[in-house]
Coordinates of C-alpha atoms (C1' of nucleotides) in Angstrom, one line a residue:
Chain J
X1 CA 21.8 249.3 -55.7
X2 CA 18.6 252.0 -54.5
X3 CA 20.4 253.9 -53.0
X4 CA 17.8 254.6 -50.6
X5 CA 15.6 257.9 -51.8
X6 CA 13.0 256.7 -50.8
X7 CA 10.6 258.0 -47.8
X8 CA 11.8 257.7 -44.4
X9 CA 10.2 254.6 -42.9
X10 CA 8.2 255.1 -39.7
X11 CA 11.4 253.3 -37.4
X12 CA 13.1 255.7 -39.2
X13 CA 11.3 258.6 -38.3
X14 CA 10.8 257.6 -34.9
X15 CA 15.0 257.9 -34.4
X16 CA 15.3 260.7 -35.4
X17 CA 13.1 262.6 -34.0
X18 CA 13.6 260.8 -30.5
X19 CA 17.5 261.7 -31.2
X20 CA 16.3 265.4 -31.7
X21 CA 14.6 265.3 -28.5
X22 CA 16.8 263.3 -26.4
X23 CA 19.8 265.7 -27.4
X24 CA 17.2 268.6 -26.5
X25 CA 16.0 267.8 -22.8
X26 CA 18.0 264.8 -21.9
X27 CA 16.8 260.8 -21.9
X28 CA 14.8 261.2 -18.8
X29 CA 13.5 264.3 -20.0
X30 CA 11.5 263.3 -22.8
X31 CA 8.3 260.9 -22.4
X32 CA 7.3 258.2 -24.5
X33 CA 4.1 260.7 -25.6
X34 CA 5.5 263.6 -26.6
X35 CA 8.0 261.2 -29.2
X36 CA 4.8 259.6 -30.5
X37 CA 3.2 263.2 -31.3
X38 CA 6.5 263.8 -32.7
X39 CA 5.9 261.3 -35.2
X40 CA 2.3 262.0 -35.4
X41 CA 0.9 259.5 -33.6
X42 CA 0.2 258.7 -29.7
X43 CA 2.1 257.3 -27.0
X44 CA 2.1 253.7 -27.2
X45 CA 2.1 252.8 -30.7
X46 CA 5.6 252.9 -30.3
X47 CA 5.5 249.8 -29.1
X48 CA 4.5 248.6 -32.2
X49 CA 8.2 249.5 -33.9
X50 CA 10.6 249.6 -30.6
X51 CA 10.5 246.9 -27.2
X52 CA 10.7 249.9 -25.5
X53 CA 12.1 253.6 -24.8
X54 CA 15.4 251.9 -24.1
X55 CA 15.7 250.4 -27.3
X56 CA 15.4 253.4 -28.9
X57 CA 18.4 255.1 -27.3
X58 CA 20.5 252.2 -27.6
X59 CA 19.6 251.9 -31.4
X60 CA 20.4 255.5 -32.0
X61 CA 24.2 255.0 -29.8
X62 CA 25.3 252.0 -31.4
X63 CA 24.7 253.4 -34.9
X64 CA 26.7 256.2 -34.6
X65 CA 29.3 254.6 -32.8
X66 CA 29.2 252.3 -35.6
X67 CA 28.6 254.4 -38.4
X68 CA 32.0 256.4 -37.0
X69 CA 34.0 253.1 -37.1
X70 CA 32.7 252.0 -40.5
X71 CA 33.5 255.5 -41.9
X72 CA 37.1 255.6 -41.0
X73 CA 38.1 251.9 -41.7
X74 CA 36.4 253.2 -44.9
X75 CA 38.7 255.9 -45.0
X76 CA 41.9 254.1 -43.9
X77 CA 41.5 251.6 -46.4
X78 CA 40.8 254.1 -49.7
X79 CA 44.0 255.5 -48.3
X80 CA 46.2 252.6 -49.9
X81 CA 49.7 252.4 -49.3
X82 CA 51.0 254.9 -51.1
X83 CA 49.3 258.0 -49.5
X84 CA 51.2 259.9 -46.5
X85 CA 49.6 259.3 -42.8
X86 CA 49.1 263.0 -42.9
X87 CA 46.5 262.5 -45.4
X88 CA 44.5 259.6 -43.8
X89 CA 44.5 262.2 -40.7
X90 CA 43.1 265.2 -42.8
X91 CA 40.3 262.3 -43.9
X92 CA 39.5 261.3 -40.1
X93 CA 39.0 265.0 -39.5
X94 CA 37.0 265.8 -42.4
X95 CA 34.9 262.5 -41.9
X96 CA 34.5 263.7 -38.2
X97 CA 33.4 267.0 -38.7
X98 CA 30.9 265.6 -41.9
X99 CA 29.2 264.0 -38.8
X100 CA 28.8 266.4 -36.0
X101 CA 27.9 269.4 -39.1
X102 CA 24.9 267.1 -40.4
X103 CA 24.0 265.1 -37.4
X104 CA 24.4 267.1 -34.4
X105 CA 21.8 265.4 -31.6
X106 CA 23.1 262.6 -32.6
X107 CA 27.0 264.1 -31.5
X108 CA 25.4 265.3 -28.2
X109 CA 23.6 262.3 -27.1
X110 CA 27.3 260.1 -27.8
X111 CA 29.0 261.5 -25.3
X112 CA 26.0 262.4 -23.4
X113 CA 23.7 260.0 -22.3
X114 CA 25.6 256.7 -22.9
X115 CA 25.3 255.4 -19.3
X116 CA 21.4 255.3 -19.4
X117 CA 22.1 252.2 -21.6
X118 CA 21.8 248.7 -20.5
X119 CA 25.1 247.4 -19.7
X120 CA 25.2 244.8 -22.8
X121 CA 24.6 247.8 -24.7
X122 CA 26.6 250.3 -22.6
X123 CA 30.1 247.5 -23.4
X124 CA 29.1 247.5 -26.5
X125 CA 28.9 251.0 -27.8
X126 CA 32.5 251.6 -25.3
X127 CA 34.4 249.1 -27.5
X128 CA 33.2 250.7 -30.9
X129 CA 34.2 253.9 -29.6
X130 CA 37.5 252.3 -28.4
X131 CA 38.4 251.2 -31.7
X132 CA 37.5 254.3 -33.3
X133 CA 39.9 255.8 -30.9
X134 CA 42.7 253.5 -31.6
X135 CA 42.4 254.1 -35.0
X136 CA 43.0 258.0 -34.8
X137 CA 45.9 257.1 -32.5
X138 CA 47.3 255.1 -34.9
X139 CA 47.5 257.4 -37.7
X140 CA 48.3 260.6 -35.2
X141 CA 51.3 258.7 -34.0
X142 CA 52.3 257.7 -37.7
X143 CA 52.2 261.5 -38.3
X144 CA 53.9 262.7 -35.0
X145 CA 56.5 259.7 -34.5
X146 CA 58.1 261.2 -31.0
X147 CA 54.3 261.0 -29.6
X148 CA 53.7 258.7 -26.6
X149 CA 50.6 256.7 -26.5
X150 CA 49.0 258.3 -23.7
X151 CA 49.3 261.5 -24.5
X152 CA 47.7 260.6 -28.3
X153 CA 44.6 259.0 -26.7
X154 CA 44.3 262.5 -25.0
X155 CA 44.8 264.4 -27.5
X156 CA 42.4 262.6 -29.7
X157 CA 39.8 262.9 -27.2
X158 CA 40.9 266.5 -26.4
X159 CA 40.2 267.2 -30.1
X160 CA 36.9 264.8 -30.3
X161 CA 35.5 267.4 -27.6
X162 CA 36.9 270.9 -29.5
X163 CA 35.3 268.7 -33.2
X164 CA 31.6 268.2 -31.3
X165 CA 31.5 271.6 -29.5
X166 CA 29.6 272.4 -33.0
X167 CA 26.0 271.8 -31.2
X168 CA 27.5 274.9 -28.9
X169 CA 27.9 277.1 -32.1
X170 CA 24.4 278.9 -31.9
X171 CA 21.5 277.4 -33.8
X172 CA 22.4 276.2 -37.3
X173 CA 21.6 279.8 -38.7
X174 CA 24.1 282.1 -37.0
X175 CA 26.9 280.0 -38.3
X176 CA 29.0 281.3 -40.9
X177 CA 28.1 278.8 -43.6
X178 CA 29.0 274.9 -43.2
X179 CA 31.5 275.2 -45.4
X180 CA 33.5 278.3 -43.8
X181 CA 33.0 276.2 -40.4
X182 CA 34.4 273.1 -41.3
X183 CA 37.5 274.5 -42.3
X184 CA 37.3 276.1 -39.0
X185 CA 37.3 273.7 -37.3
X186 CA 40.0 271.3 -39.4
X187 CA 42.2 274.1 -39.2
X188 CA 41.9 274.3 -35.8
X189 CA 42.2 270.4 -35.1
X190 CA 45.4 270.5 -37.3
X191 CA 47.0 272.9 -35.0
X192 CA 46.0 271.5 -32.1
X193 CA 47.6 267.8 -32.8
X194 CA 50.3 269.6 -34.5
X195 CA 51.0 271.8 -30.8
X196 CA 51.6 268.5 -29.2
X197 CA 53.2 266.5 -31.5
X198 CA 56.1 268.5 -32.9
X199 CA 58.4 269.4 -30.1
Chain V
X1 CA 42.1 286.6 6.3
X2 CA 40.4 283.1 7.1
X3 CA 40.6 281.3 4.0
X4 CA 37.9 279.1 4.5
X5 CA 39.9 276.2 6.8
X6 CA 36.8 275.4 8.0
X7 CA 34.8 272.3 7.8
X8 CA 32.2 272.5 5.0
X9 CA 29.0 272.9 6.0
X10 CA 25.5 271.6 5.2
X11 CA 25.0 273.6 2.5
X12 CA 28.2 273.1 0.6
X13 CA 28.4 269.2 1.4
X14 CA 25.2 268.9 -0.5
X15 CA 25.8 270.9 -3.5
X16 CA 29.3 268.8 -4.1
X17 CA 27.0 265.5 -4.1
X18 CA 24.5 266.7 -6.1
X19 CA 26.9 268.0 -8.5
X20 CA 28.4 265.0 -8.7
X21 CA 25.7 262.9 -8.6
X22 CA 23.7 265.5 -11.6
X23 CA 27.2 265.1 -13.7
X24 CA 27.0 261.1 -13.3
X25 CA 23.6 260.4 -14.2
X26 CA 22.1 263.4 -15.4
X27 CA 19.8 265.7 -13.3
X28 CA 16.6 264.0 -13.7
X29 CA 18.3 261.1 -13.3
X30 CA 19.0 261.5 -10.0
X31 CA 16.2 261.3 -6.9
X32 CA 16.4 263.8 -3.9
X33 CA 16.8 260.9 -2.4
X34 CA 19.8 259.9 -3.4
X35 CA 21.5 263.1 -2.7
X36 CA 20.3 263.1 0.9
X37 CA 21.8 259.8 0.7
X38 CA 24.4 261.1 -0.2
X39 CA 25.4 263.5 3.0
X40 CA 24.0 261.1 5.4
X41 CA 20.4 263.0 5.6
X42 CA 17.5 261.3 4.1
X43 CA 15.6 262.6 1.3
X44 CA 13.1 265.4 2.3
X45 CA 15.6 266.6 4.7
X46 CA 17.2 269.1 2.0
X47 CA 14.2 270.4 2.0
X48 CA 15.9 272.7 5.3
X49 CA 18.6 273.9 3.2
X50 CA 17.0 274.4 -0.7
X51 CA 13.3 275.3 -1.7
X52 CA 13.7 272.5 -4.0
X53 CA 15.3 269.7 -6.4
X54 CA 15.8 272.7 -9.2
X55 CA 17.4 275.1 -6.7
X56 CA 20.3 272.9 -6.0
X57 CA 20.6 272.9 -10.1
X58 CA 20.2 276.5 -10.7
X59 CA 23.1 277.6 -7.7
X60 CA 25.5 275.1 -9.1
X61 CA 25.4 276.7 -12.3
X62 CA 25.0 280.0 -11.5
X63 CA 28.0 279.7 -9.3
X64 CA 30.4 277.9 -11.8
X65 CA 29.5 280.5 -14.8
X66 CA 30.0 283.6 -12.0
X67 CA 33.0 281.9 -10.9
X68 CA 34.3 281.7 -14.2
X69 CA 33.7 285.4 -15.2
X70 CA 35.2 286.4 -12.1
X71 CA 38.2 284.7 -12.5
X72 CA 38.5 286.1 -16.1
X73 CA 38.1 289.5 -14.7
X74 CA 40.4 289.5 -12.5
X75 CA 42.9 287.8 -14.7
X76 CA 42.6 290.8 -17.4
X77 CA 43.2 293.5 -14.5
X78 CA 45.8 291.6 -13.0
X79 CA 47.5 291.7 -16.3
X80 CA 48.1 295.9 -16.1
X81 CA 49.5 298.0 -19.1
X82 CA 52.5 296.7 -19.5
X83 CA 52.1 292.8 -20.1
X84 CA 50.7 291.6 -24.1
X85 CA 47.8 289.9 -24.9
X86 CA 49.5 286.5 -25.2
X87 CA 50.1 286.7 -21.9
X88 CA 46.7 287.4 -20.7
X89 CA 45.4 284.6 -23.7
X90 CA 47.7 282.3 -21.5
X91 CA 46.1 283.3 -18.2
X92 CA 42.7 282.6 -19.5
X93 CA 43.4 279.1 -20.3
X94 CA 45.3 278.2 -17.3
X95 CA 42.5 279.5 -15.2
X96 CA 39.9 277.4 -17.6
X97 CA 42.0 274.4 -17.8
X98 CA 42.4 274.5 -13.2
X99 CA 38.7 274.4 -13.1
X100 CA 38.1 271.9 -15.8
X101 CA 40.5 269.7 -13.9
X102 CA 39.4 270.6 -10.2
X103 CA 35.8 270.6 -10.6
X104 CA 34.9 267.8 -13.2
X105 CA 31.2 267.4 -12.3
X106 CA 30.8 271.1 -12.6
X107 CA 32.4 271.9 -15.7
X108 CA 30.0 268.6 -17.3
X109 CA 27.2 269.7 -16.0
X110 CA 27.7 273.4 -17.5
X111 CA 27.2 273.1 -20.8
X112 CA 24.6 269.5 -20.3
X113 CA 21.5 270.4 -18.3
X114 CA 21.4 274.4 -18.5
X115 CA 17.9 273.6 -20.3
X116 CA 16.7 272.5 -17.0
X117 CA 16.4 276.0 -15.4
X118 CA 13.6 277.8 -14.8
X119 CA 13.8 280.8 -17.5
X120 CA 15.3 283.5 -15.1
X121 CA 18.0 281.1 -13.9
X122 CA 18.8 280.2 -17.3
X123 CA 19.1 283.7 -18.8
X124 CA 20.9 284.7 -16.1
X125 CA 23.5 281.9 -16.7
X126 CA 23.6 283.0 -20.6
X127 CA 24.4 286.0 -19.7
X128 CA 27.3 285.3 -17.7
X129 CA 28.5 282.6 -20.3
X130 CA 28.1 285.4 -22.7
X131 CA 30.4 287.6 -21.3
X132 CA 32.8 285.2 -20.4
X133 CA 33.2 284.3 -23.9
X134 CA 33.3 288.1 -24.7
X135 CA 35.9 288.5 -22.5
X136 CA 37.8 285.9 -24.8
X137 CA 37.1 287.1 -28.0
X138 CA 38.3 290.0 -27.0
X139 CA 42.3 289.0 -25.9
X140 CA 41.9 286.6 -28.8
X141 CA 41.5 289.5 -31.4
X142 CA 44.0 291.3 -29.5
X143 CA 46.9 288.5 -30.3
X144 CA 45.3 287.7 -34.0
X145 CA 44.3 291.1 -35.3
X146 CA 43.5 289.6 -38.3
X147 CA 41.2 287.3 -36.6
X148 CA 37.1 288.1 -38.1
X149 CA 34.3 288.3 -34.8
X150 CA 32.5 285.5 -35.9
X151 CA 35.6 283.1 -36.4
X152 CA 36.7 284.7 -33.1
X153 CA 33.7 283.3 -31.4
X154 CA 33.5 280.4 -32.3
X155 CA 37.1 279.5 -32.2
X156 CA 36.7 280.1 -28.5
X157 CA 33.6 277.9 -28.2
X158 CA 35.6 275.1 -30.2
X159 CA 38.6 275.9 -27.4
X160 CA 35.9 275.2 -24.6
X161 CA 35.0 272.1 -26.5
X162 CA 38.6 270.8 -26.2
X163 CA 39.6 272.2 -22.8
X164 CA 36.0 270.2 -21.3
X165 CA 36.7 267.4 -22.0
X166 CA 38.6 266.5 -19.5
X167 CA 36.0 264.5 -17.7
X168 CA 36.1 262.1 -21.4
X169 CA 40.0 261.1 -20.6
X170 CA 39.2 258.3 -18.0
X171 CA 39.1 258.2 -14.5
X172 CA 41.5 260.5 -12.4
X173 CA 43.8 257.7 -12.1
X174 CA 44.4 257.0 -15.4
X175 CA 45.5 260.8 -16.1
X176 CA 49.6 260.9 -16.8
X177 CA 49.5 263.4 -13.7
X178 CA 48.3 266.9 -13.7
X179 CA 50.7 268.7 -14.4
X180 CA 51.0 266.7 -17.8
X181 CA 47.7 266.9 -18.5
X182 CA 47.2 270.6 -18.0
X183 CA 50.4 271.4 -20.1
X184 CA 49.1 269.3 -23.1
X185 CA 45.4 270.8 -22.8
X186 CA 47.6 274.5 -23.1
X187 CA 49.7 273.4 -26.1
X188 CA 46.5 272.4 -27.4
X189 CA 44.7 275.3 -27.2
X190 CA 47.1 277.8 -27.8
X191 CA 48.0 275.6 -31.2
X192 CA 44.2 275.7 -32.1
X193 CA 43.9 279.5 -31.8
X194 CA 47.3 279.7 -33.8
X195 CA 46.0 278.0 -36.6
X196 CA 43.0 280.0 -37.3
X197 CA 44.5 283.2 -36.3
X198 CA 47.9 283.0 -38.5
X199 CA 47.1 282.7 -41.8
Chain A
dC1 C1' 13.7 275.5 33.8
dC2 C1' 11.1 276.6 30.1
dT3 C1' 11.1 278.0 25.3
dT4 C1' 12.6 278.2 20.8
dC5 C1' 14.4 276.9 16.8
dA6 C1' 17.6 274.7 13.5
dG7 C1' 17.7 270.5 11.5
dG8 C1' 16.3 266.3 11.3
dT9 C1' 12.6 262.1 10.9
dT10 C1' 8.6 259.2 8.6
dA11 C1' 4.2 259.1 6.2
dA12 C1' 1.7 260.2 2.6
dC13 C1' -0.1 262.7 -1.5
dG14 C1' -0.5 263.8 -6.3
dA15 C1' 1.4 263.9 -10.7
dG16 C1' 3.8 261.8 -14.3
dC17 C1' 6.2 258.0 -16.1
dG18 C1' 6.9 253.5 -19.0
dC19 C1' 4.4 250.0 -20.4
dT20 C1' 0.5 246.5 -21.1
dA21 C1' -4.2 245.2 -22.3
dA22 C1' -7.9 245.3 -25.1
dC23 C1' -9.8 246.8 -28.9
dC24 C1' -10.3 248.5 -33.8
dC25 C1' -9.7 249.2 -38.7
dC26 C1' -8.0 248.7 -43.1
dC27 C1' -5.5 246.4 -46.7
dC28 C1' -3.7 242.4 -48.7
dT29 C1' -3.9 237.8 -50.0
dG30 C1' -5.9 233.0 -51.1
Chain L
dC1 C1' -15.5 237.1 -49.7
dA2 C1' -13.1 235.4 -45.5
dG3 C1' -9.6 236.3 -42.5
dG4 C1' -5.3 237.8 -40.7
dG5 C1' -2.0 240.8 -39.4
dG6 C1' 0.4 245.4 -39.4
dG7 C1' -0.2 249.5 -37.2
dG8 C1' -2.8 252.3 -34.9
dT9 C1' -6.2 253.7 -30.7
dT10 C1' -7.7 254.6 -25.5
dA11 C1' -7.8 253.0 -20.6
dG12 C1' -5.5 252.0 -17.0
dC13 C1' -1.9 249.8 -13.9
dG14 C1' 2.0 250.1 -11.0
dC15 C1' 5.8 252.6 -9.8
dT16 C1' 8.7 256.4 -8.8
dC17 C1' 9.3 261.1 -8.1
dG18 C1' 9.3 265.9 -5.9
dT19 C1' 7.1 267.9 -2.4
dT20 C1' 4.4 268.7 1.9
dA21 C1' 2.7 267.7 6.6
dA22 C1' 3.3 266.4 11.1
dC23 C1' 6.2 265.2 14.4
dC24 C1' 10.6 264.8 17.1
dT25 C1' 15.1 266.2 19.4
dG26 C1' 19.0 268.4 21.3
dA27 C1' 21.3 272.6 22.2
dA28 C1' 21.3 277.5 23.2
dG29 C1' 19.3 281.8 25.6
dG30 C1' 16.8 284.4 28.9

DNA sequence: CCTTCAGGTTAACGAGCGCTAACCCCCCTG
DNA sequence: CAGGGGGGTTAGCGCTCGTTAACCTGAAGG
């Protein structure tokens, strides 16, 4: 099934390092140019794998609003039926986290720069991110029974924003090891839902 | 004691718009247009009341990180001898959690376009962020002795993460109230920094 | 009553932007 | 060996932006 090792494709190049820059100096911040010298060549030959700047942004949104779906349907499904909704919580954090450790522009610009999208693109990237919502609230009300609806949704949120503070942590050397952080940061979600939900 | 009754002037209406204008569609993404538009002045009128576009940006910010401190300061003396660190903990997020909810735009545009500064703005900003987040680590080591520098640091980052994002959980209408809100942002926080500092 | 000045106005400039046009070159295939 | 297309190049267009220049106006002060 190649599991894909091989090289990066130029398309694929081209994301990332336009996610990299967008998350640096904003959407409007970065020109066409200095993402084709990213990549090594000029300007416009860009046009030659994207119909535009736009495109590019609204490729790189949708896939990780998409990729975050896919992951925890993923993850709700290996649950089965015999494992405790507390467990399938502990996944959606640790799948969370996997995210916004290894692909950190790619946290900032979600939350960031989502209404320089098209609106076609705009509704669509809102419902993936709906559903991914739903799904946490889903399992955190499983967990905490006496927990309303609203105040799940917000305290999903609440701890989507404490989960993708990471980018804020200093540059990826000053950390104390992805490891130690990560169960930081669980730890820290755990306690937070757990604050509101038992009462 | 004239607590500021007065109308707002000039000055002041302008930096609410641009604020908000900055938060909503990102500094550059915003004309100077626009923002005298937005106070009923048209476009190079501003030029009266800022030397430029990046002016407006750099008092915004300065303001909302000086504010911060200040209020944090004045929090910890307030506090005295007497009164435990749990209590001055408490203080901190209540006063972070009123500005998150009071000033929206400011508190998004914080931590999104302080790369948009010219150098001296921007350290000057660090620097206040820096010892606003001292000032926490601080009272956080205070109630969790046992709590390590580094995992005190960014605990507190991880806090800000949750506490800011406020402006993710819809428009002000959809809020459960204010009082709600705030209370479940505190239970929040405070189970966060239990989590990581009992152990 | 004349002056001054704060606080506006419109016109226009220069730079930078996204994007298109036109061209080129190499490699692959029949 | 012809040719065709994928993937580049540079030149340049049209637009928008931040900023400046030049001008205007109404109210306050001597």
């Amino acid at each position: 099934m190649a599991t894909r090792t091989d090289a990066p494709t130029r398309r694929e190049q081209i994301l990332k390092e336009a996610a990299r820059l967008f998350a640096e100096r904003g959407f409007h911040g970065v020109g066409v140019d200095e993402i084709g010298a990213a990549v090594g060549i000029s300007g416009p030959g860009l046009y030659r794998h994207f119909p535009g700047k736009d495109a590019m942004l609204a490729e790189l949104l949708i896939g990780i609003s998409d990729s975050l779906l896919t992951g925890a349907k993923r993850r709700l499904a290996e649950a089965g039926e015999e494992t405790g909704p507390g467990v399938v919580l502990d996944s959606f954090i640790e799948g969370h986290i996997d995210f916004a450790l290894d692909d950190r522009p790619l946290i900032t610009l979600h939350d960031r720069e989502l209404d320089r999208l098209r609106d076609a693109d705009r509704k669509m990237v809102r419902q993936l991110q709906r559903q991914y919502v739903e799904l946490w609230v889903g399992v955190l009300r499983e967990v905490y029974p006496a927990l309303a609806e609203p105040a799940a949704r917000s305290a999903v949120h609440s701890v989507f924003g404490l989960l993708n503070s990471t980018p804020h942590l200093g540059r990826p050397g000053s950390l104390p090891g992805r490891a130690v952080t990560a169960s930081l940061l669980h730890r820290m979600a755990r306690g937070a839902f757990a604050a509101v939900g038992e009462e």
